[in-house]
Coordinates of C-alpha atoms in Angstrom, one line a residue:
M1 CA 62.1 167.4 -57.3
S2 CA 63.1 168.9 -53.9
Y3 CA 66.0 167.5 -52.1
S4 CA 65.7 169.6 -48.9
N5 CA 63.5 167.1 -47.1
Y6 CA 65.1 163.7 -48.1
G7 CA 68.4 162.4 -46.8
Q8 CA 69.2 165.5 -44.7
G9 CA 71.8 166.6 -47.2
Y10 CA 73.3 163.2 -48.2
Y11 CA 72.2 163.8 -51.9
P12 CA 73.9 166.6 -53.6
P13 CA 71.7 168.8 -55.9
P14 CA 72.1 168.3 -59.6
P15 CA 74.6 170.3 -61.5
Q16 CA 73.5 173.3 -63.5
G17 CA 72.8 172.6 -67.0
G18 CA 71.6 169.0 -66.3
Y19 CA 73.4 165.8 -66.3
S20 CA 75.9 164.9 -69.1
A21 CA 77.0 161.7 -70.5
P22 CA 79.3 159.6 -68.2
P23 CA 82.9 159.6 -69.0
P24 CA 84.5 156.5 -70.6
P25 CA 86.1 154.0 -68.2
P26 CA 89.8 154.5 -67.9
Q27 CA 92.0 152.3 -70.0
D28 CA 93.7 150.6 -67.0
G29 CA 90.3 149.9 -65.4
Y30 CA 88.8 151.2 -62.3
S31 CA 90.9 151.8 -59.2
S32 CA 90.4 149.9 -56.0
A33 CA 89.0 152.9 -54.4
Y34 CA 86.0 153.0 -56.7
Q35 CA 84.1 150.4 -58.4
P36 CA 80.9 151.0 -60.6
P37 CA 77.6 149.7 -59.3
Q38 CA 76.7 146.2 -60.2
Q39 CA 73.6 145.9 -62.3
H40 CA 71.1 143.8 -60.3
Q41 CA 68.4 141.8 -62.1
Y42 CA 64.9 142.4 -60.5
G43 CA 62.5 139.6 -60.7
G44 CA 59.0 140.2 -62.1
Y45 CA 56.1 141.4 -60.0
G46 CA 52.6 140.7 -61.3
D47 CA 52.5 140.4 -65.0
S48 CA 55.3 142.9 -65.9
A49 CA 58.8 142.9 -65.1
Y50 CA 60.5 145.8 -63.5
Q51 CA 63.6 147.3 -65.4
P52 CA 65.9 149.6 -63.6
P53 CA 66.0 153.2 -65.0
E54 CA 68.5 154.1 -67.7
Q55 CA 71.6 156.0 -66.5
T56 CA 71.3 159.5 -68.1
G57 CA 73.9 161.3 -66.1
P58 CA 77.0 161.0 -63.9
Y59 CA 77.0 158.3 -61.2
Y60 CA 77.1 159.2 -57.6
P61 CA 77.6 156.6 -54.9
P62 CA 74.8 155.7 -52.5
P63 CA 74.9 157.8 -49.3
P64 CA 75.9 156.3 -46.1
A65 CA 73.5 154.9 -43.7
P66 CA 72.4 157.5 -41.2
P67 CA 73.9 157.2 -37.7
K68 CA 72.0 155.6 -35.0
P69 CA 70.7 157.9 -32.3
A70 CA 72.9 157.9 -29.2
Q71 CA 71.6 155.9 -26.4
Q72 CA 71.0 157.4 -23.0
P73 CA 73.2 156.2 -20.3
E74 CA 70.5 154.4 -18.4
Q75 CA 69.2 152.7 -21.7
E76 CA 72.8 151.6 -22.4
L77 CA 73.3 150.4 -18.9
F78 CA 69.9 148.5 -19.1
A79 CA 70.6 146.9 -22.5
A80 CA 74.2 145.9 -21.5
D81 CA 74.0 144.8 -17.9
G82 CA 70.6 146.0 -16.2
D83 CA 68.0 143.7 -17.6
Y84 CA 69.8 140.4 -17.8
K85 CA 72.9 140.8 -15.7
G86 CA 71.5 138.3 -13.2
A87 CA 70.9 135.7 -15.9
K88 CA 74.4 136.2 -17.1
Q89 CA 76.0 135.9 -13.7
Y90 CA 73.8 132.8 -13.0
I91 CA 75.4 131.0 -16.0
R92 CA 78.7 130.2 -14.3
E93 CA 81.5 127.6 -14.2
P94 CA 80.8 125.0 -11.6
K95 CA 83.2 125.0 -8.7
F96 CA 83.1 123.2 -5.4
R97 CA 82.9 125.3 -2.3
D98 CA 83.8 124.6 1.3
L99 CA 84.7 121.1 0.5
W100 CA 86.1 120.4 3.8
A101 CA 82.7 120.9 5.6
A102 CA 81.3 118.3 3.3
V103 CA 83.9 115.9 4.1
V104 CA 83.5 116.4 7.9
F105 CA 79.7 116.1 7.5
L106 CA 79.9 112.7 5.6
A107 CA 82.3 111.3 8.1
Q108 CA 79.9 112.4 11.0
L109 CA 77.1 110.8 9.2
A110 CA 79.1 107.5 8.6
L111 CA 79.8 107.4 12.3
F112 CA 76.2 107.9 13.2
A113 CA 75.2 105.0 10.9
V114 CA 77.8 102.8 12.7
L115 CA 76.5 103.7 16.2
A116 CA 72.8 103.6 15.3
G117 CA 73.4 99.9 14.2
I118 CA 75.0 99.2 17.5
F119 CA 72.4 101.1 19.7
I120 CA 69.4 99.7 17.9
K121 CA 70.5 96.1 18.6
A122 CA 70.6 97.0 22.3
L123 CA 66.8 97.6 22.3
P124 CA 64.7 95.1 24.1
A125 CA 63.4 91.9 22.2
S126 CA 59.8 93.1 22.5
T127 CA 60.3 96.2 20.6
F128 CA 58.2 96.5 17.5
K129 CA 56.1 93.6 18.5
G130 CA 52.3 94.4 19.0
A131 CA 50.6 91.1 20.0
G132 CA 47.4 91.7 21.6
G133 CA 46.4 94.9 19.6
M134 CA 46.7 98.4 21.0
R135 CA 46.2 97.5 24.6
G136 CA 48.8 94.8 24.3
A137 CA 51.5 97.3 23.4
T138 CA 54.0 96.7 26.1
T139 CA 56.7 99.2 24.9
F140 CA 56.7 102.7 23.6
Y141 CA 58.3 101.4 20.3
S142 CA 55.8 98.7 19.8
Q143 CA 54.0 98.2 16.4
P144 CA 50.6 99.8 17.3
T145 CA 52.6 102.9 18.4
M146 CA 54.5 102.9 15.2
I147 CA 51.2 102.9 13.3
M148 CA 50.2 105.9 15.3
W149 CA 53.2 107.7 14.3
L150 CA 52.7 106.8 10.7
C151 CA 49.1 108.3 11.0
V152 CA 50.6 111.5 12.5
L153 CA 52.9 111.8 9.6
L154 CA 50.2 111.2 7.0
G155 CA 47.8 113.6 8.7
S156 CA 50.5 116.3 8.7
I157 CA 51.0 115.8 5.0
A158 CA 47.4 115.9 4.2
F159 CA 46.7 119.1 6.2
S160 CA 49.8 120.8 4.7
V161 CA 48.6 120.1 1.1
V162 CA 45.1 121.4 1.9
Y163 CA 46.6 124.5 3.5
L164 CA 48.9 125.1 0.4
G165 CA 45.8 125.1 -1.7
L166 CA 44.0 127.5 0.5
M167 CA 46.9 129.9 0.3
Q168 CA 47.0 129.7 -3.5
M169 CA 43.2 130.5 -3.7
F170 CA 42.6 132.9 -0.9
A171 CA 45.8 134.8 -0.3
R172 CA 44.4 138.1 1.1
Q173 CA 41.9 136.3 3.3
M174 CA 44.6 134.0 4.7
L175 CA 46.8 137.1 5.5
V176 CA 44.0 138.8 7.4
V177 CA 42.9 135.5 9.3
S178 CA 46.5 134.6 10.2
F179 CA 47.2 138.1 11.8
W180 CA 44.0 137.9 14.0
F181 CA 44.6 134.2 14.8
A182 CA 47.8 135.2 16.3
V183 CA 46.1 137.8 18.5
V184 CA 43.4 135.4 19.6
S185 CA 46.1 132.6 20.3
M186 CA 48.1 135.0 22.6
V187 CA 45.1 136.3 24.5
G188 CA 43.6 132.9 24.8
T189 CA 46.9 131.5 26.2
G190 CA 47.1 134.2 28.6
A191 CA 43.7 133.7 29.7
Y192 CA 44.3 130.0 30.3
Y193 CA 47.5 130.8 32.3
L194 CA 45.6 133.3 34.5
A195 CA 42.9 130.6 35.1
A196 CA 45.6 128.3 36.1
R197 CA 46.9 131.1 38.6
I198 CA 50.1 131.4 36.6
W199 CA 49.9 135.2 37.0
F200 CA 53.0 136.5 35.5
A201 CA 53.0 134.4 32.3
G202 CA 49.2 135.1 31.9
A203 CA 49.5 138.9 32.2
I204 CA 52.5 138.9 29.8
M205 CA 50.7 136.9 27.0
V206 CA 47.5 139.0 27.4
I207 CA 49.4 142.3 27.2
F208 CA 51.4 141.1 24.1
G209 CA 48.1 140.0 22.5
V210 CA 46.5 143.4 22.9
L211 CA 49.6 145.2 21.7
Y212 CA 49.7 143.0 18.7
A213 CA 46.0 143.7 18.0
L214 CA 46.7 147.6 18.2
M215 CA 49.5 147.1 15.6
W216 CA 46.9 146.1 12.9
F217 CA 46.2 149.9 12.3
S218 CA 49.9 150.4 11.3
W219 CA 50.3 147.0 9.6
R220 CA 47.2 146.8 7.4
H221 CA 49.1 148.8 4.7
R222 CA 51.3 145.8 4.2
L223 CA 48.6 143.7 3.1
P224 CA 48.8 144.6 -0.6
F225 CA 52.5 144.1 -0.8
S226 CA 52.3 140.7 1.1
R227 CA 49.4 139.6 -1.0
L228 CA 51.4 140.3 -4.2
V229 CA 54.5 138.5 -2.9
L230 CA 52.3 135.5 -1.9
E231 CA 50.5 135.4 -5.1
T232 CA 53.7 135.6 -7.0
V233 CA 55.3 132.9 -5.1
C234 CA 52.2 130.5 -5.4
H235 CA 52.3 131.3 -9.3
I236 CA 55.7 130.0 -9.5
T237 CA 54.9 126.9 -7.4
R238 CA 52.1 126.2 -9.9
R239 CA 54.6 126.8 -12.8
F240 CA 57.0 124.4 -11.3
P241 CA 55.1 121.8 -9.4
S242 CA 58.4 120.0 -9.0
T243 CA 59.2 122.3 -6.0
I244 CA 56.2 120.6 -4.1
V245 CA 57.4 117.1 -5.3
V246 CA 60.9 117.7 -4.0
S247 CA 59.5 119.0 -0.8
L248 CA 57.5 115.8 -0.2
V249 CA 60.6 113.8 -1.0
F250 CA 62.6 115.6 1.6
L251 CA 59.7 115.4 4.1
V252 CA 59.9 111.5 3.7
V253 CA 63.8 111.7 4.2
Q254 CA 63.5 113.9 7.2
A255 CA 60.8 111.6 8.8
A256 CA 62.8 108.4 8.1
Y257 CA 66.0 110.0 9.6
G258 CA 64.0 111.3 12.7
A259 CA 62.5 107.9 13.2
L260 CA 66.0 106.2 12.8
W261 CA 67.6 108.7 15.3
A262 CA 64.9 108.2 18.0
L263 CA 65.5 104.5 17.9
A264 CA 69.2 104.9 18.0
F265 CA 69.0 107.5 20.9
A266 CA 66.7 105.2 22.8
G267 CA 69.0 102.2 22.5
S268 CA 72.1 104.4 23.4
F269 CA 71.0 104.6 27.0
K270 CA 70.5 100.7 27.2
H271 CA 73.8 100.0 25.5
M272 CA 75.7 102.4 27.6
E273 CA 74.6 101.0 31.0
Q274 CA 77.4 98.5 30.8
Y275 CA 80.0 101.4 31.1
Q276 CA 78.4 102.8 34.3
S277 CA 80.6 102.8 37.4
C278 CA 79.4 103.3 41.0
A279 CA 81.4 104.0 44.0
T280 CA 80.4 104.2 47.8
H281 CA 81.5 107.4 49.6
T282 CA 81.2 108.5 53.3
D283 CA 80.2 112.1 54.2
R284 CA 81.5 114.0 57.1
N285 CA 78.7 112.7 59.3
G286 CA 79.9 109.1 58.6
R287 CA 76.9 108.3 56.5
Q288 CA 77.6 106.3 53.3
Y289 CA 76.1 107.2 50.0
Q290 CA 76.6 105.8 46.4
S291 CA 77.4 107.9 43.3
C292 CA 77.4 106.6 39.7
S293 CA 79.0 108.1 36.7
N294 CA 79.0 107.2 33.0
P295 CA 81.2 109.6 31.0
R296 CA 80.8 107.5 27.8
Q297 CA 77.1 107.8 28.0
I298 CA 77.4 111.6 28.3
L299 CA 79.6 111.7 25.4
A300 CA 77.3 109.5 23.4
W301 CA 74.3 111.8 24.4
V302 CA 76.2 114.9 23.3
Y303 CA 77.2 113.4 20.1
M304 CA 73.7 112.1 19.2
V305 CA 72.2 115.5 19.9
F306 CA 74.8 117.3 17.8
S307 CA 74.5 114.8 14.9
F308 CA 70.7 115.2 14.9
Y309 CA 70.9 119.0 14.7
W310 CA 73.6 119.0 12.1
T311 CA 72.0 116.4 9.9
S312 CA 68.4 117.8 10.1
A313 CA 69.8 121.3 9.3
V314 CA 71.6 120.0 6.2
I315 CA 68.5 118.2 5.0
L316 CA 66.4 121.2 5.4
N317 CA 69.0 123.5 3.9
V318 CA 69.5 121.3 0.9
L319 CA 65.8 121.5 0.2
H320 CA 65.9 125.3 0.8
T321 CA 68.7 125.8 -1.6
T322 CA 67.2 123.6 -4.3
I323 CA 63.9 125.6 -4.2
C324 CA 65.8 129.0 -4.1
G325 CA 67.7 127.8 -7.2
T326 CA 64.5 127.1 -9.0
F327 CA 62.8 130.4 -8.2
A328 CA 66.0 132.2 -9.2
T329 CA 65.9 130.5 -12.6
Y330 CA 62.4 131.6 -13.1
Y331 CA 63.2 135.1 -11.8
F332 CA 66.2 135.7 -14.1
F333 CA 65.4 133.7 -17.2
E334 CA 61.6 134.1 -17.6
G335 CA 61.1 136.2 -20.7
S336 CA 64.7 136.7 -21.3
P337 CA 66.6 136.0 -24.8
Y338 CA 68.7 133.4 -23.1
G339 CA 65.8 130.9 -22.4
Y340 CA 66.0 128.7 -19.6
P341 CA 69.4 127.1 -19.1
T342 CA 67.9 123.6 -18.5
K343 CA 64.7 121.9 -19.1
R344 CA 64.4 120.7 -15.4
P345 CA 65.4 123.8 -13.2
T346 CA 64.5 121.9 -9.9
L347 CA 66.6 118.8 -10.8
A348 CA 69.5 120.9 -11.8
S349 CA 69.2 123.0 -8.6
L350 CA 69.2 119.8 -6.6
G351 CA 72.1 118.6 -8.3
R352 CA 74.1 121.8 -7.4
A353 CA 72.9 121.7 -3.9
L354 CA 74.2 118.1 -3.5
S355 CA 77.5 118.7 -5.3
T356 CA 79.2 122.0 -5.8
S357 CA 77.2 123.9 -3.1
F358 CA 77.0 121.0 -0.5
G359 CA 80.1 122.0 1.4
S360 CA 78.7 125.6 1.8
I361 CA 75.4 124.0 3.1
C362 CA 77.2 121.8 5.5
F363 CA 79.2 124.9 6.8
G364 CA 76.4 127.1 7.6
S365 CA 74.4 124.2 9.2
L366 CA 77.4 123.4 11.4
I367 CA 77.4 126.9 12.9
V368 CA 73.6 126.5 13.8
A369 CA 74.1 122.9 15.1
V370 CA 76.8 123.9 17.5
I371 CA 74.9 126.8 19.0
Q372 CA 71.8 124.3 19.3
T373 CA 73.9 121.6 21.0
T374 CA 75.4 124.2 23.5
R375 CA 71.8 125.3 24.4
A376 CA 70.8 121.6 24.9
I377 CA 73.7 121.1 27.2
V378 CA 72.9 124.3 29.2
S379 CA 69.2 123.2 29.4
A380 CA 70.4 119.7 30.7
L381 CA 72.6 121.3 33.4
R382 CA 69.8 123.4 34.4
S383 CA 67.5 120.4 35.0
H384 CA 70.3 118.6 36.9
N385 CA 70.7 121.6 39.2
S386 CA 67.1 122.4 39.5
D387 CA 67.5 123.1 43.3
N388 CA 70.4 125.7 42.8
L389 CA 68.8 129.0 42.2
A390 CA 72.1 130.7 41.0
A391 CA 72.7 127.8 38.6
Q392 CA 69.1 128.3 37.3
L393 CA 69.5 132.1 36.9
L394 CA 73.0 131.7 35.1
G395 CA 71.7 129.0 32.9
C396 CA 68.7 131.0 31.9
C397 CA 70.9 134.0 30.8
I398 CA 73.2 131.8 28.9
D399 CA 70.2 130.3 27.1
C400 CA 68.7 133.6 26.3
V401 CA 71.9 134.8 24.8
L402 CA 72.5 131.7 22.8
G403 CA 68.9 131.8 21.6
C404 CA 69.3 135.5 20.3
I405 CA 72.6 134.3 18.5
E406 CA 70.8 131.5 17.0
G407 CA 67.9 133.6 15.7
I408 CA 70.4 135.9 14.1
V409 CA 72.5 133.3 12.4
R410 CA 69.4 131.4 11.2
F411 CA 68.2 134.8 9.7
F412 CA 71.4 135.4 7.7
N413 CA 71.8 131.6 6.8
K414 CA 68.3 131.7 5.2
Y415 CA 69.2 134.6 2.8
A416 CA 72.8 133.6 2.5
Y417 CA 71.7 130.2 1.0
V418 CA 69.9 132.2 -1.7
E419 CA 73.3 133.7 -2.7
V420 CA 74.7 130.1 -2.7
A421 CA 71.9 128.7 -4.8
V422 CA 72.1 131.5 -7.4
Y423 CA 75.8 132.4 -7.7
G424 CA 77.4 129.3 -6.2
K425 CA 79.3 131.4 -3.6
S426 CA 81.1 130.0 -0.7
F427 CA 79.3 130.4 2.7
V428 CA 81.5 133.1 4.0
N429 CA 81.2 135.2 0.8
A430 CA 77.5 134.6 0.7
A431 CA 77.0 135.7 4.4
R432 CA 79.1 138.9 3.7
D433 CA 77.0 139.7 0.6
T434 CA 73.8 139.0 2.5
W435 CA 75.0 141.5 5.1
T436 CA 75.5 144.1 2.2
L437 CA 71.9 143.4 0.9
V438 CA 70.5 144.0 4.5
T439 CA 72.5 147.1 5.3
D440 CA 72.9 148.8 1.9
R441 CA 69.7 147.9 0.1
G442 CA 67.4 147.9 3.0
I443 CA 66.1 144.3 2.2
D444 CA 65.3 144.0 5.9
V445 CA 62.3 146.4 5.5
L446 CA 60.8 144.1 2.9
I447 CA 61.2 141.1 5.1
N448 CA 59.9 142.9 8.1
D449 CA 56.7 144.2 6.0
S450 CA 56.0 140.9 4.7
L451 CA 53.2 139.0 6.6
I452 CA 53.8 135.7 4.8
G453 CA 55.5 134.4 7.9
N454 CA 52.4 134.9 9.9
V455 CA 50.4 132.7 7.4
L456 CA 53.0 129.9 7.8
Q457 CA 53.1 130.1 11.6
M458 CA 49.3 130.0 11.7
G459 CA 49.2 127.0 9.5
A460 CA 52.0 125.1 11.4
F461 CA 50.2 125.7 14.7
L462 CA 46.8 124.6 13.4
C463 CA 48.5 121.5 11.9
A464 CA 50.4 120.7 15.1
S465 CA 47.3 121.2 17.3
L466 CA 44.9 119.0 15.2
V467 CA 47.5 116.2 15.0
A468 CA 48.4 116.5 18.7
L469 CA 44.7 116.2 19.5
A470 CA 44.5 113.0 17.4
A471 CA 47.4 111.6 19.3
W472 CA 45.7 112.4 22.7
L473 CA 42.7 110.7 21.5
Y474 CA 44.7 107.7 20.5
I475 CA 46.6 107.3 23.8
T476 CA 43.3 107.9 25.8
I477 CA 41.0 105.5 24.0
S478 CA 43.5 102.7 23.3
K479 CA 45.3 102.8 26.7
P480 CA 48.3 100.8 25.9
A481 CA 49.9 98.6 28.5
Y482 CA 53.0 100.7 28.7
N483 CA 50.9 103.9 29.5
V484 CA 48.7 102.5 32.3
D485 CA 49.7 105.3 34.7
G486 CA 49.6 107.9 32.0
A487 CA 53.4 108.5 32.1
Y488 CA 53.8 108.7 28.2
T489 CA 50.6 110.8 27.7
A490 CA 52.5 114.2 27.9
P491 CA 55.5 113.1 26.0
I492 CA 53.4 111.7 23.2
I493 CA 51.3 114.8 22.8
I494 CA 54.4 117.0 22.8
A495 CA 56.3 114.8 20.3
A496 CA 53.1 114.7 18.0
F497 CA 52.9 118.5 18.2
V498 CA 56.5 119.0 17.4
L499 CA 56.6 116.4 14.6
A500 CA 53.6 117.8 12.9
M501 CA 54.9 121.4 13.0
S502 CA 58.2 120.4 11.7
M503 CA 56.5 118.3 8.7
F504 CA 54.3 121.3 7.9
M505 CA 57.2 123.7 7.6
V506 CA 59.2 121.2 5.6
L507 CA 56.4 120.7 3.0
L508 CA 55.6 124.5 3.0
K509 CA 59.3 125.2 2.5
C510 CA 58.5 126.1 -1.2
I511 CA 56.5 129.2 0.0
D512 CA 59.1 130.3 2.6
S513 CA 62.1 129.8 0.3
G514 CA 60.3 131.4 -2.7
A515 CA 59.6 134.6 -0.8
A516 CA 63.3 134.8 0.4
T517 CA 64.5 134.3 -3.1
T518 CA 62.2 137.0 -4.4
F519 CA 63.5 139.5 -2.0
V520 CA 67.3 138.7 -2.6
C521 CA 66.9 138.6 -6.4
L522 CA 65.0 141.9 -6.3
A523 CA 67.9 143.5 -4.6
E524 CA 70.4 141.9 -7.0
D525 CA 68.7 142.7 -10.2
P526 CA 65.5 144.8 -9.9
D527 CA 65.3 145.2 -13.7
A528 CA 64.4 141.3 -13.9
M529 CA 61.3 141.9 -11.8
A530 CA 60.3 144.9 -13.9
R531 CA 60.3 142.4 -16.9
N532 CA 58.5 139.4 -15.4
N533 CA 56.3 141.1 -12.6
P534 CA 55.8 144.7 -13.3
R535 CA 53.0 145.0 -10.7
L536 CA 55.1 143.9 -7.8
F537 CA 58.0 145.9 -9.1
A538 CA 55.8 149.2 -9.3
M539 CA 54.8 148.7 -5.7
V540 CA 58.2 148.1 -4.5
A541 CA 59.7 151.0 -6.5
E542 CA 57.0 153.3 -4.9
V543 CA 57.2 152.1 -1.4
Y544 CA 60.8 151.0 -1.0
P545 CA 62.9 152.9 -3.7
Q546 CA 66.2 152.1 -1.9
V547 CA 65.7 148.4 -2.7
V548 CA 65.3 148.6 -6.5
R549 CA 68.5 150.5 -6.9
G550 CA 70.1 147.0 -7.3
V551 CA 73.4 145.8 -6.3
R552 CA 75.9 144.3 -8.7
A553 CA 77.4 141.1 -7.5
P554 CA 81.0 141.0 -8.0
A555 CA 82.2 139.0 -11.0
G556 CA 83.9 135.7 -10.8
F557 CA 81.6 133.7 -8.6

């Protein structure tokens, strides 16, 4: 028998002269250092029983197990942290964050509820009454008009559901159509302005439309990446249809709050008339004039606008955070040995958004609400001083600066809430880490190269246009009594357009939030994407290598 190829030297060669009989055991027994092997009884196999071979020579202890080959550093990192570190950090101790913001928001919401009850009581007694049908509607808040708004809401939901289905079935085609739809919209709007002799605005829109069309040749390479991201997000929405259900629930909540706020806002002017004070003054020419002031009404207006912005933002961001948590659960735990941490990821994510992360959501929403309220005040001052050119220019500059700040804050909030949903961070820490993702990992390149936003914008515009057209047909055909002179036609069309667009964006939040979560989780733990979506990971690793380096989130969140 040859021993050179077995055991790699663990079995010593037999002694010269053969094996001899084993020595007798010592009288005081075997020492603790060595014990003879136990004789095992082997069961039978087939019709015969196996017997161990008889010992004919000295016993040698069995060789030690061969050592495992040393792991490479990257393999060791992958096994210890790289592949499932996101899942390990996702399982965390629940802790309330930014609790003060949640308390302030709830106090604000309670104050709004009290004021809404007072203001709605001040509305005329004919409100909500629609005797005489459509033409007998004597007030804007009459019953026939409320039915019209209900139809607007249902039409927006129906269109959004159909559009979501088209996105899931024809991802690439929707990307191409949405790009050229934006081009046609800009050029068409510019042509309309030129026909209306609004030369400057028309020229700007046409120029931007042409430039946007020329960018197709540099942007078409983004289509494969955008298509994969869109298909991935749509696949997860099919895997968790609860994301669509929760979007519908929040759509109803947002619509109900918007209707309540609109009634309270209209009633506030009627209720605050009793606090108006007027005084008669005489100018230098001896002519008398009367001026009226109502500081309480101004304060009520500012508060109502601020409350609307803050509450609406909180509703949308709770939905956004809920969907982000669901997508992160899939991203980190799909195919992992940990399994899903809960049987209902969407419900668990909603519970975190309404409890431990609610303060962080309120904090981030408060910042945006303050900026939006400031812009509304500046816009009101501009309208009040429409004949003052200096005031108009100053107001325009301030509004432009505030608009840029709002856009930046909204951008960071969108991705900061992903950090809040995944790791339960406070809003400040989430915003700081979002900045790290953008500056250090280059996630902004992924965001800019994604054309999913174009698809959503096209859908929102189409939905809003169709619903606004339906509202125009209603107001034109029915000719209600309160709109005999056509004073309400433009406000109704604009309100229907804005309402339909907002409803569409709420329902399609599952797509927008899913894409944002995919980008953030990719930068946080690229190995997880390599496991559950190798096609998308390979494309990102080839085109955006700086992103897949990954970033290790600090411990202790």
